[in-house]
Coordinates of N, CA, C and O in Angstrom, one line a residue:
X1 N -146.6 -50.3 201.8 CA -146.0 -50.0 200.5 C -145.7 -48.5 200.3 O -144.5 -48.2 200.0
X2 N -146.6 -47.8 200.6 CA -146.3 -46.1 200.7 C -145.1 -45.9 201.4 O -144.2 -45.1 200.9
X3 N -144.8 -46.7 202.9 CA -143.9 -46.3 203.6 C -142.4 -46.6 202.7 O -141.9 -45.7 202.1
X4 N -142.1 -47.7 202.6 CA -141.1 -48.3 201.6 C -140.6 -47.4 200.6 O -139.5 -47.2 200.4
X5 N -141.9 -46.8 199.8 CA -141.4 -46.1 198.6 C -141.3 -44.7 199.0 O -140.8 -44.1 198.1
X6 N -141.5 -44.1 200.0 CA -141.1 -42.5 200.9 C -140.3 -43.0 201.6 O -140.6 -42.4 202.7
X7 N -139.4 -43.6 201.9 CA -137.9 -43.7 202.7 C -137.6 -44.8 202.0 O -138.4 -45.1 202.9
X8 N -137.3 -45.4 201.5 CA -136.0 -46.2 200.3 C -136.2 -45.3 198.9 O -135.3 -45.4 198.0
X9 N -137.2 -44.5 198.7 CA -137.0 -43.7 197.5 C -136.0 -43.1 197.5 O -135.1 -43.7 197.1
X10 N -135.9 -42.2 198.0 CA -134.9 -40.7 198.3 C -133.9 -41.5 199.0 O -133.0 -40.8 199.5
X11 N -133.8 -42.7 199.2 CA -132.6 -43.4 199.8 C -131.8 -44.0 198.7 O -130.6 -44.1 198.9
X12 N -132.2 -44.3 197.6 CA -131.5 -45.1 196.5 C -131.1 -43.6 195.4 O -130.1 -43.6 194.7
X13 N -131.9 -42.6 195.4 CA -131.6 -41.6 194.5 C -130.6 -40.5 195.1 O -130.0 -39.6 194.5
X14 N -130.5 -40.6 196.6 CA -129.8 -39.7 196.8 C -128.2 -39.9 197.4 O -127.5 -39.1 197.8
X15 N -128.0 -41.6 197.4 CA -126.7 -41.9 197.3 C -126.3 -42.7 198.6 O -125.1 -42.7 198.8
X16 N -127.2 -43.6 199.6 CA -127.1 -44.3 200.2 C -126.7 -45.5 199.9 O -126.0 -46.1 200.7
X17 N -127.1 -46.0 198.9 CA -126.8 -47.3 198.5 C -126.2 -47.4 197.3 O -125.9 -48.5 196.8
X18 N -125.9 -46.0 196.6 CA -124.7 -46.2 195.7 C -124.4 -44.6 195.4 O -125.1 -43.8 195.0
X19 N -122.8 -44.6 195.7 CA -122.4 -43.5 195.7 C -122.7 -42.6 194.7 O -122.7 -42.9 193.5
X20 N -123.0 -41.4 195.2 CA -123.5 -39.8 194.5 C -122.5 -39.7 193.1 O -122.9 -39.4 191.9
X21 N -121.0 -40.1 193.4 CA -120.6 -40.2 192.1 C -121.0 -40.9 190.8 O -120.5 -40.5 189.8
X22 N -121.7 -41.7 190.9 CA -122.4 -42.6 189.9 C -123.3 -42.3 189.7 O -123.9 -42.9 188.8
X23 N -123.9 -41.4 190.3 CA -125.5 -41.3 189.6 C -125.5 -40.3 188.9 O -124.8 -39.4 189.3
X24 N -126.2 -40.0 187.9 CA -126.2 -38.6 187.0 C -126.7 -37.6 187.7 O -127.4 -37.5 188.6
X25 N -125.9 -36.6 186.7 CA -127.0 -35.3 187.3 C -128.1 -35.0 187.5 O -128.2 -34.3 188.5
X26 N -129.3 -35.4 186.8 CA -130.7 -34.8 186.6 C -130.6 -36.1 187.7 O -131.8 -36.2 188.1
X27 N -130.0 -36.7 188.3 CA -130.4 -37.7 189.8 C -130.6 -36.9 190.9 O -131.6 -36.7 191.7
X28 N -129.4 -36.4 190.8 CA -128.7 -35.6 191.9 C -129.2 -34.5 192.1 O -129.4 -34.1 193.2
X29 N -129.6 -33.7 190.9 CA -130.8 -32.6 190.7 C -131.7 -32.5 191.4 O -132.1 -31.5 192.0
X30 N -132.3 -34.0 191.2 CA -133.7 -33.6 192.2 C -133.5 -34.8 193.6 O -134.4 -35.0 194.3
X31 N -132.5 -35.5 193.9 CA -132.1 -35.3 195.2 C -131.9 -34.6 196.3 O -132.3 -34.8 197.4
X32 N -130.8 -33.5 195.7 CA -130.7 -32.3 196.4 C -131.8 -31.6 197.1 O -131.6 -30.5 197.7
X33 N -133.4 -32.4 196.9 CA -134.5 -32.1 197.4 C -135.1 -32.7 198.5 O -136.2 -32.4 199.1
X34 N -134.2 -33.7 198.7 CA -134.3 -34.6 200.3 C -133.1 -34.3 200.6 O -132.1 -34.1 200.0
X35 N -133.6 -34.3 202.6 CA -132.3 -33.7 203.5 C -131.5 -35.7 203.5 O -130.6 -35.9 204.3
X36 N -131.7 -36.4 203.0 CA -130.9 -37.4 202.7 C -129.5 -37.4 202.0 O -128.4 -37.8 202.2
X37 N -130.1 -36.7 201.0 CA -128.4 -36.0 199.9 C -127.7 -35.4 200.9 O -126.8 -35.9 201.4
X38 N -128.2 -34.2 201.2 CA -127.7 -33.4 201.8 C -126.7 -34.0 203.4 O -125.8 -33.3 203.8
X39 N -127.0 -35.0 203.9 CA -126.4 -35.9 205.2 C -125.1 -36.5 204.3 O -123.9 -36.2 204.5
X40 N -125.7 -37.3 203.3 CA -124.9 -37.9 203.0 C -123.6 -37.4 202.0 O -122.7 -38.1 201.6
X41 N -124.0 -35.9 201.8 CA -122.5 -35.1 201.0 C -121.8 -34.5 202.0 O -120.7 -34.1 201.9
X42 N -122.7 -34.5 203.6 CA -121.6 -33.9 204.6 C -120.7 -34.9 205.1 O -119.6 -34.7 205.6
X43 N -121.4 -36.4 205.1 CA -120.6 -37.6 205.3 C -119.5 -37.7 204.4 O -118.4 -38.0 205.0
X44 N -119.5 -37.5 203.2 CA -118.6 -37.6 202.5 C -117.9 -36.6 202.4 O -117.0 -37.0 201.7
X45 N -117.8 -35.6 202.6 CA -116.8 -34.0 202.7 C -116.3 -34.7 204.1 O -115.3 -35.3 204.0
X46 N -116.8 -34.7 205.1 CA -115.9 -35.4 206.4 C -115.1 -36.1 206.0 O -113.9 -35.7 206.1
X47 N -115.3 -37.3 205.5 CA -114.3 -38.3 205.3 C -113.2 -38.0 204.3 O -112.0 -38.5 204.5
X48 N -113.4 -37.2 202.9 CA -112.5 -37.1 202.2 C -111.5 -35.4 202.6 O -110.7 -34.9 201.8
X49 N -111.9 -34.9 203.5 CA -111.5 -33.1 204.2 C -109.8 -33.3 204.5 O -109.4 -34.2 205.3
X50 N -109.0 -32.6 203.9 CA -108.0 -32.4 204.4 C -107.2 -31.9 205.4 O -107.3 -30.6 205.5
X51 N -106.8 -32.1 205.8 CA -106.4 -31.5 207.3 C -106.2 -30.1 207.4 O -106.3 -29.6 208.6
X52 N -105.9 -29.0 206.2 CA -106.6 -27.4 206.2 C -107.2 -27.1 205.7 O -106.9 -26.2 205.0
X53 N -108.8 -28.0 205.5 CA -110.2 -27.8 204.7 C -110.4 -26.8 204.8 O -110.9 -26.7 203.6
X54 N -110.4 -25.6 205.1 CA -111.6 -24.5 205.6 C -112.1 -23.8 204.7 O -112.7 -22.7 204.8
X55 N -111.9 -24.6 203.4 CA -113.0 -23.9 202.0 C -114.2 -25.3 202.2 O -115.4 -25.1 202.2
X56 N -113.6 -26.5 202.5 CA -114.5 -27.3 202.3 C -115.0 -27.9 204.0 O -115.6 -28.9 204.1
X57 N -114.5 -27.2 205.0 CA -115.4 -26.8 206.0 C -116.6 -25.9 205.9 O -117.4 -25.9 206.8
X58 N -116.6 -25.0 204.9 CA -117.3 -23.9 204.8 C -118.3 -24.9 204.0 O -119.3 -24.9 204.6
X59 N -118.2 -25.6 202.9 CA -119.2 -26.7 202.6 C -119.8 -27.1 203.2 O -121.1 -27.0 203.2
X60 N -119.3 -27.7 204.0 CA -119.7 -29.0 205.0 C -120.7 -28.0 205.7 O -121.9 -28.3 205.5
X61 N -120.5 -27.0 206.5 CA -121.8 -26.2 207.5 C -122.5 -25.6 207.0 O -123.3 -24.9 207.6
X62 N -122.7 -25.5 205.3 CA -123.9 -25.3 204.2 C -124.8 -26.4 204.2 O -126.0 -26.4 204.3
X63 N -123.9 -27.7 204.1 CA -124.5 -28.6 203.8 C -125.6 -28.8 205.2 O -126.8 -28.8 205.3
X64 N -124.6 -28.9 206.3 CA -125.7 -29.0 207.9 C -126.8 -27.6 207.8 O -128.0 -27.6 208.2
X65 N -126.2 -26.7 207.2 CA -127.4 -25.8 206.9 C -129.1 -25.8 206.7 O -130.2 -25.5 207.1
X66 N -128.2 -26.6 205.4 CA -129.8 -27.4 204.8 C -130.4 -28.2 205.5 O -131.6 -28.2 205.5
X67 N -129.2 -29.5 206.4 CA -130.1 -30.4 206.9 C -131.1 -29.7 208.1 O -132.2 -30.0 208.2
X68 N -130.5 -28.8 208.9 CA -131.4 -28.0 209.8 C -132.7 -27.0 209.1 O -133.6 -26.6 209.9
X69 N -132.6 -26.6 207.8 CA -133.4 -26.3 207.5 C -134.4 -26.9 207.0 O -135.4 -26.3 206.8
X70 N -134.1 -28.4 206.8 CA -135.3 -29.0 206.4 C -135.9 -30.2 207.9 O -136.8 -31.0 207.9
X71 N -135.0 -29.9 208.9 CA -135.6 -30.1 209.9 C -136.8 -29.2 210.3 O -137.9 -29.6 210.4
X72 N -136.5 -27.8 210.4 CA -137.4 -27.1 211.0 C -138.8 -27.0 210.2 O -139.8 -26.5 210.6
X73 N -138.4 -27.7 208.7 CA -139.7 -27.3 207.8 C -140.3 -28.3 208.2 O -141.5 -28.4 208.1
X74 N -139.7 -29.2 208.6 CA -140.8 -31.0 208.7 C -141.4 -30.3 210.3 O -142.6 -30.2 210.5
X75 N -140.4 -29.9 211.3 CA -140.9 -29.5 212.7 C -142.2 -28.6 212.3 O -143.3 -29.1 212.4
X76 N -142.2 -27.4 211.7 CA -143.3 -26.3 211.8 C -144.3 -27.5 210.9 O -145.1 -28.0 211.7
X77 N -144.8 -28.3 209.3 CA -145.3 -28.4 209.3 C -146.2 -29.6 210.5 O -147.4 -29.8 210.5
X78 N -145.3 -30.2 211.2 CA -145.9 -31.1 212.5 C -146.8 -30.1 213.2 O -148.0 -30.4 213.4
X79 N -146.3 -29.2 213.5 CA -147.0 -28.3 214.5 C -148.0 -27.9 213.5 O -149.0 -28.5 213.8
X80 N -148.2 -27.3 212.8 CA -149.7 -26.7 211.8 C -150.5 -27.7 211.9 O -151.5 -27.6 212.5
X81 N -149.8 -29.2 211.2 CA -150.8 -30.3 211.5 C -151.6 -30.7 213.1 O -152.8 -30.8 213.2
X82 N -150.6 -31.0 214.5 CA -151.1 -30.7 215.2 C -152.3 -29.8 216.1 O -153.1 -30.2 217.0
X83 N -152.1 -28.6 215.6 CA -153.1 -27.3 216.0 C -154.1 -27.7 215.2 O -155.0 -27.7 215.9
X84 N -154.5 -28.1 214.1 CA -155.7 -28.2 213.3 C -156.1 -29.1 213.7 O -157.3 -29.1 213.8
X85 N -155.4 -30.3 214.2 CA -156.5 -31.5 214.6 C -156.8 -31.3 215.6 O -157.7 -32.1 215.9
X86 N -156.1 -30.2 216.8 CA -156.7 -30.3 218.0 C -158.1 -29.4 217.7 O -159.2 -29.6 218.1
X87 N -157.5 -28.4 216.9 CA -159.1 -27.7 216.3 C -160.1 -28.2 216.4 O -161.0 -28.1 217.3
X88 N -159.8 -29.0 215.3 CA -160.9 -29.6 214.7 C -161.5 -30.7 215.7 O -162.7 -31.0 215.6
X89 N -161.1 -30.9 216.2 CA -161.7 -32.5 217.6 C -162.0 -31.5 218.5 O -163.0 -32.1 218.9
X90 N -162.0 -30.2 219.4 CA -162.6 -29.4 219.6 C -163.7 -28.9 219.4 O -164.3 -28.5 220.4
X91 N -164.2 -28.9 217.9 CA -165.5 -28.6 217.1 C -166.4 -29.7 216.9 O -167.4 -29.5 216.3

């Protein structure tokens, strides 16, 4: 049940299953807090980019920005978690 509601949560609020344009702001608000939004507005800047985007190319590698930044935040907390359990099973 936990799993379901931490990956279809942020999957329904951040525009997977119904487009970002439909959902309100205070949605979108606190979407913009999973790298889900953030995939899915570079998906859509791709598809709708005009052939001399380069204001909304400049979007688009903000948006990969974040998604890489919230990679490395899930990578470093893996590793913290890691090192302490090896700790601790050491002790």
């Amino acid at each position: 049940a936990v799993c379901n509601v931490v990956t279809l949560g942020p999957s329904f609020i951040s525009g997977v299953f119904v487009p970002q344009e439909m959902l309100g702001d205070s949605v979108l608000a606190a979407a913009s807090f999973t790298p889900t939004y953030w995939y899915i507005r570079a998906v859509r800047m791709i598809q709708h980019m005009p052939a001399d985007g380069s204001t909304e190319l400049r979007n688009y590698s903000n948006s990969l920005l974040v998604q890489i930044a919230f990679a490395t935040a899930f990578l470093a907390v893996a590793l913290v978690i890691s090192r302490q359990r090896r700790q601790s099973d050491k002790n």
